[in-house]
Coordinates of C-alpha atoms in Angstrom, one line a residue:
M22 CA 0.0 0.0 0.0
N23 CA 1.2 3.5 -0.9
I24 CA 2.2 5.2 2.4
N25 CA 0.4 8.4 1.3
N26 CA -2.8 6.5 0.7
Y27 CA -2.4 4.7 4.0
T28 CA -2.0 8.0 5.8
L29 CA -5.0 9.5 4.2
R30 CA -7.1 6.4 5.0
R31 CA -6.0 6.6 8.7
K32 CA -7.0 10.2 8.7
W33 CA -10.4 9.4 7.1
I34 CA -11.0 6.7 9.7
K35 CA -10.2 9.1 12.5
V36 CA -12.6 11.7 11.0
K37 CA -15.3 9.1 10.8
E38 CA -14.7 8.2 14.5
I39 CA -15.0 11.8 15.5
K40 CA -18.2 12.2 13.6
R41 CA -19.6 9.2 15.5
I42 CA -19.1 10.7 18.9
K43 CA -22.5 11.4 20.4
K44 CA -23.1 15.1 21.2
L45 CA -24.0 15.9 24.8
L46 CA -25.4 19.4 24.4
T47 CA -27.5 21.4 22.0
L48 CA -27.5 25.2 21.8
V49 CA -31.0 26.6 20.9
I50 CA -30.4 30.0 19.3
C51 CA -33.4 32.2 18.3
A52 CA -32.9 35.4 16.2
Y53 CA -34.9 38.2 14.7
N54 CA -32.9 40.7 12.6
E55 CA -29.6 39.9 14.2
E56 CA -27.3 40.2 11.2
K57 CA -24.9 42.6 13.0
N58 CA -24.3 40.2 15.8
L59 CA -24.2 36.8 14.0
H60 CA -20.6 37.0 12.9
R61 CA -19.4 37.4 16.5
L62 CA -21.8 34.7 17.6
F63 CA -20.7 32.1 15.1
E64 CA -17.0 33.0 15.4
N65 CA -17.3 32.4 19.1
L66 CA -18.9 29.0 18.6
V67 CA -16.3 28.0 16.0
N68 CA -13.6 28.8 18.5
Q69 CA -15.1 26.9 21.4
E70 CA -12.3 24.7 22.8
N71 CA -14.8 21.8 23.1
Q72 CA -16.9 21.2 20.0
N73 CA -19.1 18.5 21.5
F74 CA -22.4 20.4 20.8
N75 CA -25.1 20.8 18.2
I76 CA -26.8 24.0 17.2
I77 CA -30.5 24.6 16.4
F78 CA -30.9 28.1 14.9
V79 CA -34.4 29.4 14.7
N80 CA -34.9 32.4 12.4
D81 CA -38.0 34.2 13.6
G82 CA -39.1 35.8 10.3
S83 CA -36.2 38.2 10.0
T84 CA -36.3 40.8 7.3
D85 CA -32.5 41.4 7.1
N86 CA -29.7 38.9 6.2
T87 CA -30.0 36.8 9.4
L88 CA -31.3 33.7 7.6
Q89 CA -28.6 33.9 4.9
I90 CA -25.8 34.3 7.4
A91 CA -27.1 31.3 9.4
K92 CA -27.4 29.1 6.3
E93 CA -23.8 30.0 5.4
Y94 CA -22.7 28.8 8.8
M95 CA -24.8 25.7 8.5
I96 CA -23.2 24.7 5.2
K97 CA -19.7 24.8 6.8
N98 CA -20.7 23.1 10.1
E99 CA -22.7 19.9 10.1
N100 CA -23.6 20.2 13.8
C101 CA -26.0 23.1 12.9
I102 CA -29.6 23.0 11.6
V103 CA -31.5 26.1 10.6
I104 CA -35.3 26.5 11.0
S105 CA -37.0 29.5 9.4
K106 CA -40.5 30.5 10.2
K107 CA -42.8 33.6 10.2
N108 CA -42.3 36.1 13.0
T109 CA -44.2 34.8 16.1
G110 CA -41.9 36.0 18.9
L111 CA -39.2 34.7 21.1
S112 CA -41.4 32.4 23.2
D113 CA -42.7 30.5 20.2
S114 CA -39.3 30.3 18.6
R115 CA -37.7 28.8 21.8
N116 CA -40.6 26.3 22.1
I117 CA -40.1 25.2 18.4
G118 CA -36.4 25.0 18.7
T119 CA -36.6 22.9 21.8
K120 CA -38.7 20.3 20.0
Y121 CA -35.8 19.5 17.7
V122 CA -33.3 18.8 20.4
K123 CA -31.9 15.3 20.3
T124 CA -29.1 15.5 22.8
P125 CA -29.3 14.6 26.5
Y126 CA -28.9 18.3 27.5
F127 CA -29.6 21.7 25.9
M128 CA -29.4 25.4 26.7
Y129 CA -30.7 28.6 25.2
L130 CA -28.3 31.2 23.7
D131 CA -29.4 34.6 22.6
A132 CA -28.1 35.7 19.3
D133 CA -26.6 39.0 20.6
D134 CA -24.8 37.3 23.5
F135 CA -21.8 34.9 23.5
L136 CA -20.0 32.4 25.7
D137 CA -16.5 32.2 27.1
R138 CA -14.4 29.9 24.9
D139 CA -14.1 27.2 27.5
T140 CA -17.8 27.2 28.4
I141 CA -18.8 24.0 26.6
G142 CA -15.9 22.1 28.1
I143 CA -16.7 23.3 31.6
I144 CA -20.4 22.4 31.2
E145 CA -19.6 18.9 29.8
K146 CA -17.2 18.2 32.7
R147 CA -19.7 19.2 35.3
L148 CA -22.5 17.2 33.8
E149 CA -20.4 14.1 33.5
S150 CA -18.7 14.3 36.9
S151 CA -21.9 14.7 38.9
E152 CA -22.7 11.7 41.1
K153 CA -26.3 11.7 40.0
R154 CA -27.8 12.8 36.8
L155 CA -28.4 16.5 36.8
D156 CA -31.7 18.0 35.8
I157 CA -30.3 21.5 35.8
F158 CA -26.9 23.1 35.8
K159 CA -26.8 26.9 36.1
I160 CA -23.8 28.9 35.0
N161 CA -23.2 32.6 35.9
V162 CA -23.2 35.8 33.9
K163 CA -21.1 38.8 33.3
S164 CA -22.6 41.9 31.6
V165 CA -20.5 43.3 28.8
S166 CA -20.8 46.3 26.5
E167 CA -21.5 46.0 22.8
E168 CA -17.7 46.5 22.4
E169 CA -17.2 43.4 24.6
V170 CA -15.9 45.3 27.6
I171 CA -16.8 43.8 30.9
V172 CA -19.2 46.1 32.8
E173 CA -20.1 43.9 35.8
R174 CA -19.6 40.3 37.0
N175 CA -22.9 39.0 38.3
K176 CA -22.9 38.0 42.0
S177 CA -24.2 34.5 42.5
V178 CA -23.8 31.5 44.8
E179 CA -22.6 27.9 44.5
L180 CA -25.1 25.0 44.9
Q181 CA -24.1 21.3 44.7
E182 CA -26.6 18.6 43.7
V183 CA -29.7 19.5 45.7
R184 CA -33.4 19.1 45.0
G185 CA -35.2 22.1 43.6
T186 CA -37.2 22.6 46.8
E187 CA -33.9 22.7 48.7
A188 CA -32.7 25.4 46.3
I189 CA -35.7 27.4 47.5
I190 CA -35.7 26.8 51.2
E191 CA -32.1 26.2 52.1
V192 CA -31.2 29.7 53.3
Q193 CA -27.5 28.9 53.9
H194 CA -27.0 27.6 50.4
F195 CA -29.0 29.1 47.6
Y196 CA -31.9 31.4 48.5
F197 CA -33.6 30.7 45.1
F198 CA -36.3 33.3 45.4
L199 CA -34.3 35.4 47.8
L200 CA -31.7 34.9 45.1
G201 CA -33.5 37.8 43.4
F202 CA -31.8 40.1 45.9
I203 CA -28.4 38.4 45.3
D204 CA -28.4 37.3 41.7
K205 CA -30.3 39.9 39.7
L206 CA -30.0 37.8 36.5
Y207 CA -31.2 34.5 37.9
M208 CA -34.3 34.6 35.7
L209 CA -32.4 34.4 32.5
P210 CA -33.3 31.2 30.7
T211 CA -29.9 31.3 28.9
V212 CA -27.9 30.6 32.0
Y213 CA -29.5 27.2 32.6
V214 CA -28.5 23.9 31.1
F215 CA -31.6 21.6 31.1
R216 CA -31.8 17.8 30.9
T217 CA -33.9 17.3 27.8
E218 CA -35.9 14.4 29.2
Y219 CA -36.7 16.3 32.4
F220 CA -37.8 19.4 30.5
R221 CA -40.1 17.5 28.2
K222 CA -41.5 15.2 30.9
N223 CA -42.8 18.3 32.7
N224 CA -44.2 19.9 29.5
F225 CA -42.3 23.1 30.2
E226 CA -43.0 25.8 27.6
F227 CA -42.7 29.6 27.4
E228 CA -46.0 31.3 27.2
Y229 CA -46.8 32.7 23.7
G230 CA -47.1 36.4 23.1
R231 CA -45.9 37.8 26.4
Y232 CA -42.9 39.7 27.6
H233 CA -40.8 38.4 30.6
E234 CA -42.0 34.9 29.7
D235 CA -39.1 33.6 31.7
Y236 CA -40.7 34.8 34.9
G237 CA -43.5 32.4 34.4
L238 CA -41.3 29.4 33.6
I239 CA -37.8 29.4 35.1
P240 CA -38.9 29.2 38.8
F241 CA -40.9 26.0 38.1
T242 CA -38.1 24.4 36.2
V243 CA -35.9 24.7 39.3
L244 CA -38.7 23.9 41.8
L245 CA -39.6 20.5 40.2
A246 CA -36.0 19.4 39.6
D247 CA -34.5 16.4 41.5
N248 CA -30.9 17.5 41.1
V249 CA -29.7 21.0 40.7
T250 CA -26.1 22.3 40.6
T251 CA -24.9 25.9 40.0
T252 CA -21.5 27.6 39.6
E253 CA -20.3 31.1 40.2
E254 CA -18.1 31.0 37.2
T255 CA -19.2 33.8 34.8
L256 CA -19.3 31.9 31.5
Y257 CA -22.2 33.6 29.8
N258 CA -21.6 37.1 28.3
Y259 CA -24.8 39.1 28.5
V260 CA -24.4 42.0 26.0
L261 CA -26.0 45.3 27.1
S262 CA -27.6 46.0 23.7
K263 CA -29.2 49.4 23.3
N264 CA -32.1 47.9 21.4
S265 CA -32.9 45.1 23.9
I266 CA -36.6 44.7 24.8
T267 CA -35.6 44.9 28.4
R268 CA -34.3 48.5 27.9
T269 CA -36.9 49.8 25.5
K270 CA -38.1 53.4 25.8
D271 CA -41.3 52.6 24.0
N272 CA -44.1 53.5 26.4
K273 CA -46.6 51.0 25.0
K274 CA -44.1 48.2 25.4
A275 CA -43.2 49.3 28.9
I276 CA -46.8 49.2 29.9
K277 CA -47.3 45.7 28.4
K278 CA -44.1 44.5 30.1
A279 CA -45.5 45.7 33.4
E280 CA -48.9 44.0 32.8
D281 CA -47.2 40.8 31.7
T282 CA -45.0 40.7 34.8
L283 CA -48.1 41.1 37.0
Y284 CA -49.8 38.3 34.9
F285 CA -47.0 35.9 35.5
Y286 CA -47.0 36.7 39.2
K287 CA -50.7 35.8 39.5
Q288 CA -50.3 32.7 37.4
S289 CA -47.4 31.6 39.5
I290 CA -49.5 31.9 42.7
L291 CA -52.2 29.8 41.1
A292 CA -49.7 27.2 39.8
I293 CA -48.0 26.7 43.2
E294 CA -51.3 26.4 44.9
E295 CA -52.3 23.7 42.4
L296 CA -49.0 21.9 42.9
R297 CA -49.6 22.0 46.7
K298 CA -53.0 20.4 46.3
N299 CA -51.7 17.7 43.9
Q300 CA -51.1 14.5 45.8
N301 CA -48.5 13.4 43.2
N302 CA -46.0 16.0 44.0
D303 CA -43.9 13.6 46.2
G304 CA -44.6 15.8 49.2
R305 CA -42.1 18.3 48.0
I306 CA -44.5 21.3 48.1
T307 CA -44.6 21.7 51.9
K308 CA -45.9 24.7 53.7
Q309 CA -42.3 26.0 54.0
V310 CA -41.7 25.7 50.3
Y311 CA -45.0 27.2 49.5
K312 CA -44.3 30.2 51.7
K313 CA -40.8 30.8 50.3
F314 CA -42.0 30.4 46.8

């Protein structure tokens, strides 16, 4: 056998073996008119030290070049699929993207944000090293300017493999709802790595057509989890974009955001009362948990 052909064949076999490696994590990315941010996003993903992840990119009816840029990335990277649909909002886009997840774990990534380059590796290590199967692994955040200058590192706390109810009532450890006074970004869906089977078994979904949809979902994803771990490491870069819906100066949007926040507050009260009455909650919704929640 010609040595060159043999070398090429060995390389081909190695490539095939790499392709056979089962991915552990999927990044669900939803975007509407994000063409100015996508080059940074995709460059960041290409340069992740650990490439053991898939990407589901949902184009929410963009009118700029978002879809074209995403397709160009998809052609070069077989770990990415692109879904394009009419504009129905972030909640619907996330719900649709989640349905296509085929890996054991997934997380959401906003198109205008980015990850530290060792993030995937750190996540994989923590998921695989836990004694029990994690339902949720929460990473921490740093706020950065549009020029990628660090503005603030978010203050958070460490939590090691506890039930979601303990995350709420164990004052010395986590303060989940008191966490709002410690970790002001704890409601971000993008800082949570979810076990796919756990997420689907509980039929978790973001409510369609409302702002602050995370307020109505994230607390319950933690509450019902059997195994939760967090880290203080600031791996997620939350970009302080001037056009973000959380910083809008549009009065109508501001009013709707306030109304939707109140709506989710009321819905959460009803939901926790319903869980407390449910005899199938394994006794986890005690009076103490109910009060803290």
